[in-house]
C-alpha atoms as one frame of an Amber mdcrd trajectory, in Angstrom:
protein
  30.473  30.856  -4.803  31.224  28.846  -1.664  28.670  26.349  -0.376  28.947
  26.216   3.406  26.791  24.017   5.604  25.628  24.886   9.105  26.508  21.766
  11.085  23.643  20.588  13.206  21.745  17.367  13.704  20.530  17.799  10.166
  19.415  20.329   7.650  16.305  18.159   7.447  15.699  18.527  11.173  16.426
  14.837  11.571  16.527  13.204  14.964  18.604  10.208  15.974  21.829  12.177
  16.409  23.937  12.834  19.479  27.206  14.305  20.679  27.288  17.111  18.144
  30.349  19.335  18.414  30.568  22.313  16.099  33.147  24.943  15.404  31.885
  27.645  13.110  35.266  29.345  12.941  36.958  27.164  10.338  35.614  25.779
   7.089  36.821  22.392   5.929  37.018  22.478   2.138  36.223  19.524  -0.089
  36.607  21.461  -3.360  37.882  24.938  -4.277  36.919  26.757  -7.445  36.002
  23.517  -9.224  39.228  21.754  -8.170  39.598  18.874  -5.667  40.648  19.852
  -2.157  40.136  16.370  -0.715  40.646  12.705  -1.555  38.479   9.682  -0.729
  40.427   7.182   1.347  39.406   3.507   1.556  40.876   0.642   3.570  43.170
  -1.691   1.657  40.501  -4.419   1.920  37.363  -2.357   1.605  33.885  -3.830
   1.891  31.537  -3.445  -1.088  29.451  -0.887   0.817  32.558   1.157   1.619
  33.498   1.058  -2.065  29.998   2.212  -2.923  30.261   5.041  -0.395  33.392
   6.310  -2.142  31.800   6.118  -5.585  28.631   7.867  -4.438  30.659  10.698
  -2.908  32.869  10.983  -5.974  29.909  11.005  -8.372  27.774  13.521  -6.504
  30.604  15.917  -5.678  31.616  15.896  -9.329  28.057  16.771 -10.319  27.986
  19.558  -7.711  31.363  21.165  -8.154  32.783  19.768 -11.390  35.713  18.343
  -9.395  36.597  14.644  -9.350  37.896  13.490  -5.964  40.485  10.743  -6.265
  39.778   7.397  -4.576  42.912   6.073  -2.858  43.832   3.244  -0.492  45.284
   3.658   2.960  46.077   7.391   3.035  45.749  10.566   0.993  48.777  12.078
  -0.670  50.039  15.653  -0.742  47.970  18.465   0.697  44.555  16.960  -0.057
  42.163  16.620   2.858  41.559  12.909   3.598  37.938  11.745   3.680  38.429
   8.480   5.551  35.771   5.898   4.831  35.219   2.949   7.178  35.542   2.041
  10.818  39.118   0.807  10.432  40.301   4.259   9.305  38.491   6.252  12.014
  39.968   5.498  15.469  37.598   6.063  18.342  34.496   6.061  16.172  33.248
   2.651  17.281  33.395   3.530  20.965  31.655   6.828  20.384  28.898   5.300
  18.268  28.305   2.374  20.618  27.943   4.769  23.526  24.759   5.928  21.831
  23.521   2.893  19.853  24.426  -0.683  19.036  22.353  -0.672  15.860  24.490
  -1.809  12.890  23.092   1.086  10.849  24.371   3.700  13.326  27.199   5.931
  12.128  29.374   8.926  12.926  30.288  11.836  10.690  33.283  13.863  11.838
  34.687  16.941  10.107  37.961  18.501  11.224  40.786  20.511   9.624  42.931
  17.368   9.500  40.287  15.200   7.781  36.735  13.945   7.452  35.728  10.598
   8.973  32.762   8.494   7.853  32.254   5.368   9.946  29.382   3.038  10.787
  29.080   0.034  13.054  28.618  -1.932   9.829  29.786  -1.248   6.278  26.212
  -0.277   5.489  26.328   2.201   8.359  29.433   3.683   6.738  27.523   4.003
   3.458  24.773   5.804   5.356  27.397   8.189   6.760  28.406   9.056   3.187
  24.777   9.817   2.353  24.559  11.978   5.460  27.569  13.983   4.294  25.998
  14.520   0.888  22.772  15.645   2.517  24.750  18.087   4.636  25.947  19.484
   1.305  22.340  19.888   0.147  21.799  16.737  -1.940  18.345  15.153  -1.787
  16.817  12.064  -3.396  13.046  12.529  -3.431  12.339   9.677  -5.832  14.526
   7.274  -7.844  16.627   8.388 -10.802  18.124  11.670 -11.901  14.723  13.341
 -12.115  14.122  12.642  -8.441  17.479  14.024  -7.278  18.222  17.560  -6.170
  21.953  18.259  -6.558  22.948  21.892  -5.973  25.770  23.371  -8.030  28.750
  25.193  -6.489  32.454  25.118  -7.473  33.545  25.347  -3.841  32.190  22.977
  -1.226  32.945  23.417   2.454  31.727  22.078   5.780  32.178  23.467   9.277
  34.065  21.315  11.744  31.927  19.060  13.892  31.215  15.501  14.943  27.827
  13.815  15.188  26.497  10.304  15.814  23.302   9.150  14.087  21.166   6.067
  14.743  17.747   4.934  13.490  14.581   5.226  15.513  13.463   1.805  14.235
  15.877  -1.132  13.759  13.944  -2.357  10.694  12.824   0.038   7.961  11.375
  -1.436   4.789   9.020  -0.016   2.187   7.550  -2.315  -0.456   9.730  -1.025
  -3.278  12.622  -2.791  -4.947  15.588  -3.097  -2.611  17.775  -2.845  -5.726
  16.920   0.821  -6.229  19.725   3.154  -5.049  16.967   5.353  -3.602  16.280
   2.746  -0.907  19.702   2.893   0.730  20.018   6.623   0.178  17.018   6.920
   2.499  18.757   4.636   5.061  16.110   1.951   4.677  17.204  -1.504   5.770
  17.675  -3.622   8.870  16.104  -6.970   9.628  13.494  -7.964   7.057  10.331
  -9.417   8.553   9.789 -12.901   7.059   6.785 -13.806   4.936   4.337 -15.545
   7.196   1.538 -17.201   5.246   1.235 -20.953   5.785   2.270 -23.588   8.349
   5.089 -25.600   6.754   5.577 -29.209   7.837   8.304 -31.820   7.539   7.550
 -34.106   5.869   5.043 -32.150   3.821   1.433 -33.027   4.563  -0.659 -34.662
   1.832  -4.424 -34.194   2.144  -5.114 -37.271   0.023  -3.157 -39.513   2.397
  -3.424 -37.600   5.677  -6.668 -35.653   5.676  -6.727 -35.273   9.467  -3.817
 -32.822   9.282  -6.048 -30.363   7.454  -8.954 -28.172   8.498 -12.376 -29.695
   9.076 -14.967 -27.611   7.222 -18.650 -28.502   7.116 -17.795 -32.088   8.009
 -15.069 -32.486   5.362 -11.327 -31.919   5.362 -10.136 -28.930   3.318  -6.590
 -27.963   2.354  -7.221 -24.221   2.844  -5.890 -24.371   6.425  -4.397 -26.958
   8.774  -5.843 -28.623  11.849  -3.812 -26.700  14.425  -4.670 -29.000  17.338
  -3.562 -32.225  15.623  -0.503 -33.541  17.548   1.068 -34.859  14.343   0.683
 -31.445  12.715   2.385 -29.819  15.721   5.199 -32.373  15.552   5.778 -31.889
  11.824   5.666 -28.105  12.036   8.227 -28.269  14.835  10.411 -30.579  12.748
  10.299 -28.108   9.880  11.368 -25.211  12.111  14.219 -27.236  13.632  15.396
 -28.200  10.169  15.199 -24.589   9.012  17.402 -23.289  11.824  19.834 -26.169
  11.335  20.255 -24.989   7.740  20.117 -21.275   8.618  21.719 -20.953  12.064
  22.277 -17.191  11.708  18.640 -16.393  10.999  16.929 -14.852  14.023  13.436
 -15.961  13.043  11.155 -17.935  10.782   7.818 -16.800   9.419   4.652 -18.882
   9.647   0.940 -18.494  10.139  -2.418 -19.281   8.565  -2.723 -19.342   4.813
  -4.075 -16.105   3.381  -7.866 -16.259   3.553 -10.387 -18.131   5.688 -11.413
 -21.767   5.991 -10.242 -22.355   9.574 -10.634 -25.724  11.209 -13.976 -26.346
  12.937 -13.057 -29.499  14.850 -13.816 -29.528  18.567 -10.158 -29.596  19.597
  -9.269 -26.530  17.526 -12.314 -24.627  18.723 -11.384 -25.460  22.308  -8.140
 -23.524  21.783 -10.009 -20.331  20.846 -10.943 -17.622  23.330 -14.476 -17.360
  21.981 -13.957 -13.746  20.955 -15.707 -12.337  17.905 -13.647 -10.160  15.569
 -16.133  -7.556  14.284 -13.769  -6.306  11.581 -13.277  -9.773  10.124 -16.911
 -10.763  10.811 -15.851 -14.108  12.247 -14.391 -15.629  15.406 -10.855 -14.589
  16.313  -8.314 -17.268  15.433  -5.361 -15.687  17.236  -5.360 -17.895  20.327
  -5.189 -21.218  18.486  -2.144 -20.067  16.522  -0.435 -18.595  19.590  -0.950
 -21.987  21.238   0.716 -23.658  18.241   3.629 -21.210  18.174   4.151 -21.670
  21.920   4.400 -25.451  21.444   6.852 -25.123  18.567   9.097 -22.604  20.342
   9.223 -24.686  23.529  10.877 -27.484  21.536  12.976 -25.286  19.288  14.531
 -23.366  22.181  15.980 -26.595  23.580  18.350 -26.576  20.612  18.200 -23.001
  19.361  17.525 -20.639  22.271  16.325 -17.176  21.392  14.901 -17.998  17.961
  11.668 -16.260  17.055   8.510 -16.954  15.061   7.152 -14.041  13.066   3.520
 -14.037  11.961   1.123 -11.601  10.359  -1.478 -10.298  12.811  -3.974 -10.069
  10.011  -7.532 -10.837   8.930  -9.215 -12.964  11.648  -6.024 -13.350  13.682
  -5.135  -9.715  14.362  -6.723  -9.377  17.809  -4.358 -10.046  20.713  -4.700
 -13.475  22.356  -6.968 -13.672  25.386  -6.614 -17.293  26.467  -2.995 -18.267
  25.794  -0.098 -16.073  26.925   2.275 -15.696  23.977   5.891 -16.754  24.242
   7.967 -13.542  24.189   9.697 -14.842  21.060   6.484 -14.588  19.044   6.719
 -11.498  16.845   3.474 -10.197  15.323   3.513  -7.919  12.298   0.293  -5.949
  12.344  -1.360  -6.028   8.917  -4.683  -4.173   9.281  -6.133  -4.909   5.864
  -9.745  -4.864   7.074  -9.317  -1.470   8.712  -9.389   1.824   6.846  -6.066
   2.376   5.099  -6.567   6.070   4.344  -6.752   7.908   7.656  -4.517   8.217
  10.701  -5.043   6.901  14.208  -5.753  10.314  15.678  -8.191  11.370  12.970
 -11.662  11.663  14.571 -13.255  11.008  11.174 -12.136   7.359  11.295 -13.107
   5.236  14.312 -11.481   2.021  13.099  -7.998   3.603  12.946  -8.512   4.567
  16.566  -9.223   0.889  17.192  -5.989   0.031  15.368  -4.084   2.210  17.822
  -5.593   0.208  20.674  -4.638  -3.002  18.876  -1.032  -1.888  18.474  -0.701
  -0.826  22.094  -2.236  -4.076  23.381   0.152  -6.226  21.337   3.044  -4.087
  22.586   2.158  -4.963  26.155   2.128  -8.711  25.436   5.374  -9.250  23.513
   8.650  -7.303  23.366   8.851  -7.104  19.570   6.026  -5.863  17.328   6.332
  -4.962  13.650   4.037  -3.017  11.316   2.993  -4.592   8.025   0.682  -1.827
   6.837  -0.299  -0.363   3.500   1.030   2.884   2.025  -1.226   2.904  -1.002
  -4.899   3.065  -1.856  -5.675  -0.625  -2.152  -6.656  -1.625  -5.717  -6.476
   1.940  -7.038  -4.980   2.408 -10.522  -2.263   4.781  -9.189  -4.472   7.862
  -9.263  -3.393  10.865  -7.162  -3.283   9.807  -3.525  -1.553  10.802  -0.321
  -1.539   9.650   3.266   1.267  11.834   4.580  -1.260  12.977   7.176  -1.638
   9.397   8.424   2.059   8.480   8.280   3.147  11.513  10.287   0.428  10.719
  12.825   0.987   6.982  13.195   4.770   6.594  13.041   5.378   8.330  16.391
   2.484   6.379  17.920   4.084   3.137  16.745   7.414   4.173  18.222   5.858
   4.917  21.600   4.003   1.593  21.484   7.294  -0.271  21.077   7.054  -1.180
  17.400  10.515  -2.298  16.322  10.217  -2.090  12.584   8.316  -1.763   9.363
   7.663  -3.934   6.352   5.107  -1.784   4.576   3.337  -2.889   1.415   3.446
  -0.371  -1.433   2.447  -0.151  -5.068   5.197   2.228  -6.109   3.916   4.568
  -8.730   6.527   7.180  -8.002   4.625  10.185  -9.326   1.552   9.776  -7.078
   3.681   8.367  -4.220   6.048  11.357  -3.972   6.567  12.842  -1.405   4.594
  10.258   0.619   7.208   7.484   0.516  10.002   9.985   1.075   8.310  11.277
   4.224   7.700   7.703   5.410  11.359   6.773   4.945  12.590   9.831   6.836
  10.255   9.141   9.759  11.339   5.496   9.903  14.907   6.689  10.350  14.157
   9.636  12.623  10.744   9.505  14.234  10.733  13.115  15.463  11.549  14.621
  12.090   9.884  17.996  11.608   7.540  16.990   8.786   6.407  20.518   8.031
  10.020  21.613   7.549  10.706  18.490   5.520   7.795  19.206   3.186   8.681
  22.865   2.795  12.196  21.872   1.813  10.743  19.364  -0.659   8.530  21.978
  -2.297  11.430  24.383  -2.672  14.018  21.888  -3.838  11.840  19.733  -6.062
   9.673  22.394  -7.694  11.934  25.448  -7.597  10.044  28.520  -8.838   6.779
  26.532  -8.802   7.133  25.693  -5.092   4.164  27.764  -3.923   1.394  26.352
  -6.169   2.820  22.824  -6.036   3.012  22.965  -2.255  -0.646  23.954  -2.198
  -1.471  21.178  -4.657   0.298  18.436  -2.671  -1.357  19.683   0.514  -4.759
  19.751  -1.194  -4.443  16.094  -2.197  -3.263  15.027   1.249  -5.895  16.999
   3.144  -8.589  15.892   0.721  -8.121  12.295   1.800  -7.565  13.301   5.432
 -10.779  15.299   5.715 -13.203  13.225   3.635 -15.454  10.769   5.465 -14.675
   8.009   2.957 -12.903   4.787   3.866 -13.194   2.507   0.862 -10.171   1.022
  -0.861  -9.423   1.250  -4.536 -10.882   4.143  -6.507 -14.414   3.667  -5.194
 -14.280   6.852  -3.095 -12.471   8.925  -5.714 -15.462  11.035  -6.719 -16.262
  11.653  -3.056 -12.765  12.917  -2.296 -12.307  14.853  -5.516 -15.355  17.070
  -5.594 -15.869  19.415  -8.576 -14.655  22.325  -6.452 -11.482  20.470  -5.437
 -10.846  19.367  -9.013 -11.135  22.940 -10.268  -8.730  24.178  -7.612  -6.243
  21.426  -8.408  -6.282  22.275 -12.103  -5.775  25.977 -11.359  -2.780  25.233
  -9.121  -1.183  22.897 -11.650  -1.642  25.392 -14.474  -0.010  28.088 -12.368
   2.834  25.730 -11.479   3.426  24.852 -15.131   3.726  28.528 -15.978   6.040
  29.293 -13.057   8.268  26.249 -13.634   9.341  27.630 -16.999  10.112  25.753
 -20.174  12.655  22.981 -20.545  13.652  22.920 -16.888  13.816  19.936 -14.580
  11.111  21.644 -12.528   8.878  21.792 -15.581   9.379  18.076 -16.207   8.404
  17.188 -12.646   5.309  19.376 -12.772   4.392  17.927 -16.172   4.396  14.358
 -14.828   2.146  15.325 -11.930  -0.173  17.168 -14.325  -0.282  14.057 -16.491
  -1.538  12.002 -13.562  -4.098  14.698 -12.847  -5.229  14.315 -16.451  -5.708
  10.619 -15.657  -7.794  11.559 -12.631 -10.000  13.824 -14.757 -10.438  11.068
 -17.345 -11.334   8.571 -14.619 -13.927  10.867 -13.068 -15.359  11.524 -16.531
 -15.577   7.773 -17.081 -17.547   7.379 -13.842 -19.822  10.350 -14.349 -20.810
   9.471 -17.902 -21.343   5.774 -17.283 -23.524   6.615 -14.281 -25.647   8.695
 -16.668 -25.726   5.774 -19.155 -23.705   7.814 -21.668 -21.421   4.943 -22.574
 -20.150   6.583 -25.745 -18.595   9.358 -23.684 -17.526   6.872 -21.022 -15.716
   4.790 -23.655 -13.885   7.889 -24.886 -12.836   8.678 -21.320 -11.640   5.097
 -20.876  -9.553   5.289 -24.025  -8.077   8.573 -22.831  -7.333   7.056 -19.426
  -5.557   4.097 -21.006  -3.560   6.326 -23.334  -2.366   8.514 -20.465  -1.666
   5.469 -18.324   0.486   3.864 -21.009   2.482   7.066 -21.375   3.204   7.237
 -17.668   3.888   3.532 -17.223   6.431   3.719 -20.012   8.194   6.660 -18.360
  11.170   5.181 -16.540  12.710   7.106 -13.681  15.362   4.499 -13.041  16.168
   2.272 -16.037  16.116  -1.489 -16.446  19.337  -3.469 -16.528  20.779  -3.663
 -20.079  19.055  -6.189 -22.280  15.683  -6.126 -20.544  12.613  -5.081 -22.474
  11.746  -1.617 -21.124   8.017  -1.754 -21.863   7.238  -5.414 -22.458   5.644
  -7.918 -20.106   8.870  -8.478 -18.193   9.297  -5.585 -15.806  12.152  -6.301
 -13.391  12.037  -5.165  -9.792  15.184  -3.106 -10.361  13.301  -0.353 -12.178
  11.203   2.611 -11.129   8.460   4.084 -13.279   6.163   7.078 -13.056   3.314
   4.614 -12.416   3.479   1.026 -11.274   2.325  -0.953 -14.286   0.598  -3.679
 -12.298  -1.785  -1.419 -10.444  -2.073   1.398 -12.986  -3.110  -0.879 -15.840
  -4.448  -4.083 -14.343  -6.808  -2.390 -11.872  -8.418  -0.397 -14.661  -9.130
  -3.710 -16.368 -10.092  -5.486 -13.171 -12.536  -2.982 -11.717 -13.485  -0.255
 -14.190 -13.197  -0.938 -17.903 -15.549  -3.962 -18.100 -18.596  -1.893 -17.112
 -17.918   0.846 -19.647 -16.978  -1.567 -22.437 -19.995  -3.765 -21.833 -22.364
  -0.793 -21.713 -20.818   0.688 -24.862 -21.204  -2.570 -26.749 -24.876  -2.812
 -25.834 -25.926   0.780 -26.475 -23.542   1.906 -29.228 -23.091  -1.308 -31.167
 -25.883  -3.814 -30.535 -28.929  -1.999 -29.260 -30.506   0.949 -27.537 -31.229
   2.236 -24.073 -34.624   1.329 -22.602 -34.631   2.588 -19.011 -32.133   3.252
 -16.240 -32.404   2.320 -12.597 -31.911   5.031  -9.978 -28.785   5.421  -7.896
 -30.689   5.007  -4.640 -32.575   1.748  -4.004 -34.567   0.337  -1.140 -32.234
  -1.708   1.054 -32.536  -4.278   3.823 -29.932  -6.522   5.446 -30.949 -10.180
   5.631 -29.095 -11.186   8.781 -30.819 -14.565   9.168 -31.386 -15.421   5.486
 -35.164 -15.216   5.663 -35.657 -12.997   2.619 -36.618 -15.666   0.127 -38.962
 -17.502   2.477 -40.561 -14.160   3.381 -40.814 -13.371  -0.344 -38.949 -10.087
  -0.244 -38.772 -10.460  -4.018 -42.539 -10.212  -4.548 -44.118  -7.644  -6.823
 -45.490  -4.318  -5.668 -45.026  -2.491  -2.420 -43.930  -4.398   0.691 -43.275
  -3.177   4.219 -40.512  -4.097   6.579 -38.781  -0.792   7.312 -36.573  -0.786
   4.253 -33.860   1.849   4.230 -32.338   3.705   1.293 -28.866   3.057  -0.090
 -26.943   4.467  -3.018 -25.409   2.023  -5.479 -23.245   3.422  -8.262 -22.048
   6.565  -6.470 -21.164   5.354  -2.969 -19.805   2.174  -1.401 -21.225   0.226
   1.482 -18.392   1.341   3.738 -18.944   5.004   2.941 -22.625   4.657   3.842
 -22.156   3.102   7.271 -21.966  -0.595   6.349 -18.336  -0.666   7.352 -16.736
  -3.780   5.850 -20.073  -5.565   6.209 -20.244  -9.192   5.141 -23.502 -11.055
   4.703 -26.788 -11.108   2.758 -28.685  -8.007   1.684 -31.653  -7.140  -0.522
 -32.291  -4.260  -2.902 -35.628  -3.158  -4.380 -36.583  -0.430  -6.828 -39.273
   0.527  -9.365 -38.625   1.280 -13.051 -41.087   2.164 -15.806 -40.475   0.502
 -19.177 -41.704   2.503 -22.223 -44.563   0.843 -24.104 -42.806   1.205 -27.472
 -40.488  -1.697 -26.612 -43.346  -4.167 -26.354 -42.712  -7.200 -28.535 -38.946
  -6.746 -28.454 -36.328  -8.525 -26.417 -35.366  -6.582 -23.306 -32.404  -7.355
 -21.039 -31.796  -6.253 -17.477 -28.093  -5.345 -17.325 -25.989  -4.861 -14.191
 -22.676  -3.021 -14.492 -21.192  -4.804 -11.482 -22.023  -6.717  -8.320 -19.950
  -7.500  -5.244 -20.137 -10.502  -4.905 -23.067 -12.625  -6.161 -26.642 -11.695
  -7.007 -30.012 -13.342  -7.567 -32.502 -11.187  -9.479 -36.328 -11.074  -9.670
 -38.498  -8.864 -11.862 -42.133  -8.382 -10.886 -41.827 -11.398  -8.591 -40.473
 -13.648 -11.354 -36.994 -15.137 -10.946 -34.711 -14.041 -13.789 -31.480 -15.752
 -12.701 -28.121 -15.092 -11.038 -24.913 -13.186 -11.690 -22.833 -16.361 -11.903
 -20.444 -16.038 -14.819 -17.764 -18.758 -14.626 -14.276 -17.680 -15.587 -14.712
 -14.060 -14.566 -14.108 -12.266 -11.325 -12.131 -13.571  -8.429 -11.363 -17.265
  -7.938 -14.392 -18.905  -6.413 -16.488 -15.757  -6.794 -17.736 -15.744 -10.399
 -18.508 -12.358 -11.846 -17.449 -10.192  -8.897 -17.409  -6.515  -9.987 -18.105
  -7.585 -13.574 -21.181  -6.869 -15.723 -23.880  -9.453 -16.294 -27.351  -9.418
 -17.825 -30.545 -11.430 -17.713 -33.308 -11.793 -20.293 -36.269  -9.880 -18.863
 -38.532 -10.041 -21.944 -41.126 -12.400 -20.451 -41.336 -10.628 -17.090 -41.510
  -6.968 -18.178 -44.733  -4.964 -17.981 -44.456  -2.479 -20.839 -45.785   0.997
 -20.244 -46.005   0.301 -16.511 -43.918   0.335 -13.370 -41.787  -2.769 -12.789
 -40.416  -4.060  -9.484 -36.794  -5.206  -9.393 -35.603  -7.210  -6.383 -31.982
  -8.275  -5.951 -30.541 -10.525  -3.283 -26.786 -10.081  -2.894 -24.417 -12.372
  -1.058 -21.171 -10.715   0.050 -19.294 -13.137   2.293 -15.820 -13.516   0.813
 -14.354 -10.039   0.341 -14.094  -7.249   2.873 -10.755  -5.592   2.114 -12.132
  -2.830  -0.082 -15.218  -1.973   1.926 -17.504  -2.511  -1.052 -20.549  -4.714
  -1.478 -23.837  -5.146  -3.280 -24.643  -3.179  -6.428 -21.537  -1.154  -7.326
 -22.295   0.123 -10.849 -25.181   1.352 -13.047 -28.189  -0.885 -13.749 -30.292
  -0.518 -16.892 -32.678  -2.154 -19.318 -31.590  -2.302 -22.951 -32.958  -3.825
 -26.145 -31.066  -5.254 -29.125 -31.828  -3.622 -32.449 -30.374  -6.195 -34.843
 -31.025  -9.451 -33.025
């Protein structure tokens, strides 16, 4: 069998290639009948990336054809075809590449009867050329490790003659996975890495105890959460720090700086005078962009006297994502758009999601103000425990938009659970390199190569997941919208497809192993939905069983390594180096179950299965009213009985605020409902139990104050008890055998990233039996 490759821009329909010349009349052989027909030629003083290129070619060709190509220096001996690796061994390549692109990652692949040439404008570009050659031979790396690789087998490997130049669509291409994984460079990720940009460093370092005026004024007191941007001494010290940084790092093109993560911005008159007076509706506070642009302008004006051309990178994020209106930014300010308070599920062109349309406007506006814009987005479902998820639909929509808007690069945050994230991250990487990649062709090739005989049902399954998120009017982060996306009908279809795929993949094949891992994560999804459904029906015994099943499946997948640890590291202990790849990312898969989901089930189980019995459950839908001016308590919205005031209706345990129209709302709200308590519990202790609140609650029963959700030591820092269960003794306020009025005031002013708020879990009355 002879493997021949049709030479074109790419088998993957990749863009970013020019000057293709092809002759289909003569095959250039690399191996013949399992024997070497070529040798790998390196310069005498080869760079590490050129050495790696030779080893990667040698290793993969051996796996394909069973032939080991010799690695030599300077020139090949005998009749073997030379595969020349590096710019120094390929005359004319530099001129030809630079005629199309000056990007260091650009490369040329040339195939001729007298030899193959692999050359890049940098050694890394040469390595990329080697990966291009392997892809022309049919090799693919869909996820890290051997299980993620597709390496076709053929004793004879041949290429048609041709010459092509390739260059990236974006100079910077970074996904939030370990840069130590071979998968990263095999996807041609790389380029300039956008600097971390939280905090305004100063030289010397500011000390709030000695120099409080350098810090933000909040409610009349200085706070170390943020700095006082307008303070001349702060400006001077920040400038001194930047000058010192470039003196120590003269080759660095930029430095990162910006507000600390979170709020607490200075309220002094001078800082407020720098603002444009614009309200950011998605952050629910005044836009802070202008004051920081003013600061960056001041710093750069001084820095450029010594270091012309240096840049400041900052995250356009939170309350400083809107473009400046008052101060024109220096062209050396580089924003990285980080839209954490905008929906992270849908694409810009999706009519189901208005705030992604706003994000498109944001990106275009920034692109008109400064020459360089980066994207610091999120390719994961924020705070989800690595359940099935896909946003291929959004990535294929937004990457070309970003390119047209002038975005120069990507530093995308990920939580790399490789089973749920494949093929999403693969598609993202290919589009970062070649923005006009044919995604449909790319996916079809993935289905065929990765799943083999199970390509048809697995292709339908992957599409079902992706379109489920695309088409569902749900925008909440984490797993809060999971039951909305994965309806019973969709779950049944998914199971049917996976069962068919398992049968078609066969037994003991690599295709069967890949399908089995995806089925295992679907098992996790079923266990998670069972956990939610049963806890919402106050069946905490069943919910606890589902939780235990979820944890068992999660542990199995977390412990499945796709790319192993370095020798000597504990493979499943607490230390999990960034050089590994696992089926699920341990941090999100395990910790988010504990953070958001297990406490409710475990607390409910303890109360009903161990300590007591169920008394009465509150409904899913409560009366609801926003308290925009904090008048609820003075107006006695907590009082017993029926009250007017045009209260609406809002679901609690089955739908988030964001998915019910309160899009990333922050503020005060009230809930009211009626519950009848059976008379047989009279004379016993009765507790009112809440499965979770976001963020803080005050509770009344029949007009009597029971207490608050405050539970020090739990929840997020500064927000005790957020998302966690709490209970209040209701014994003295309950009317047994009658209807009881519950009123809850909820304050949600700190968090907005998930789109949740208020009552987020079941609410019930229970009574101890042995206390």
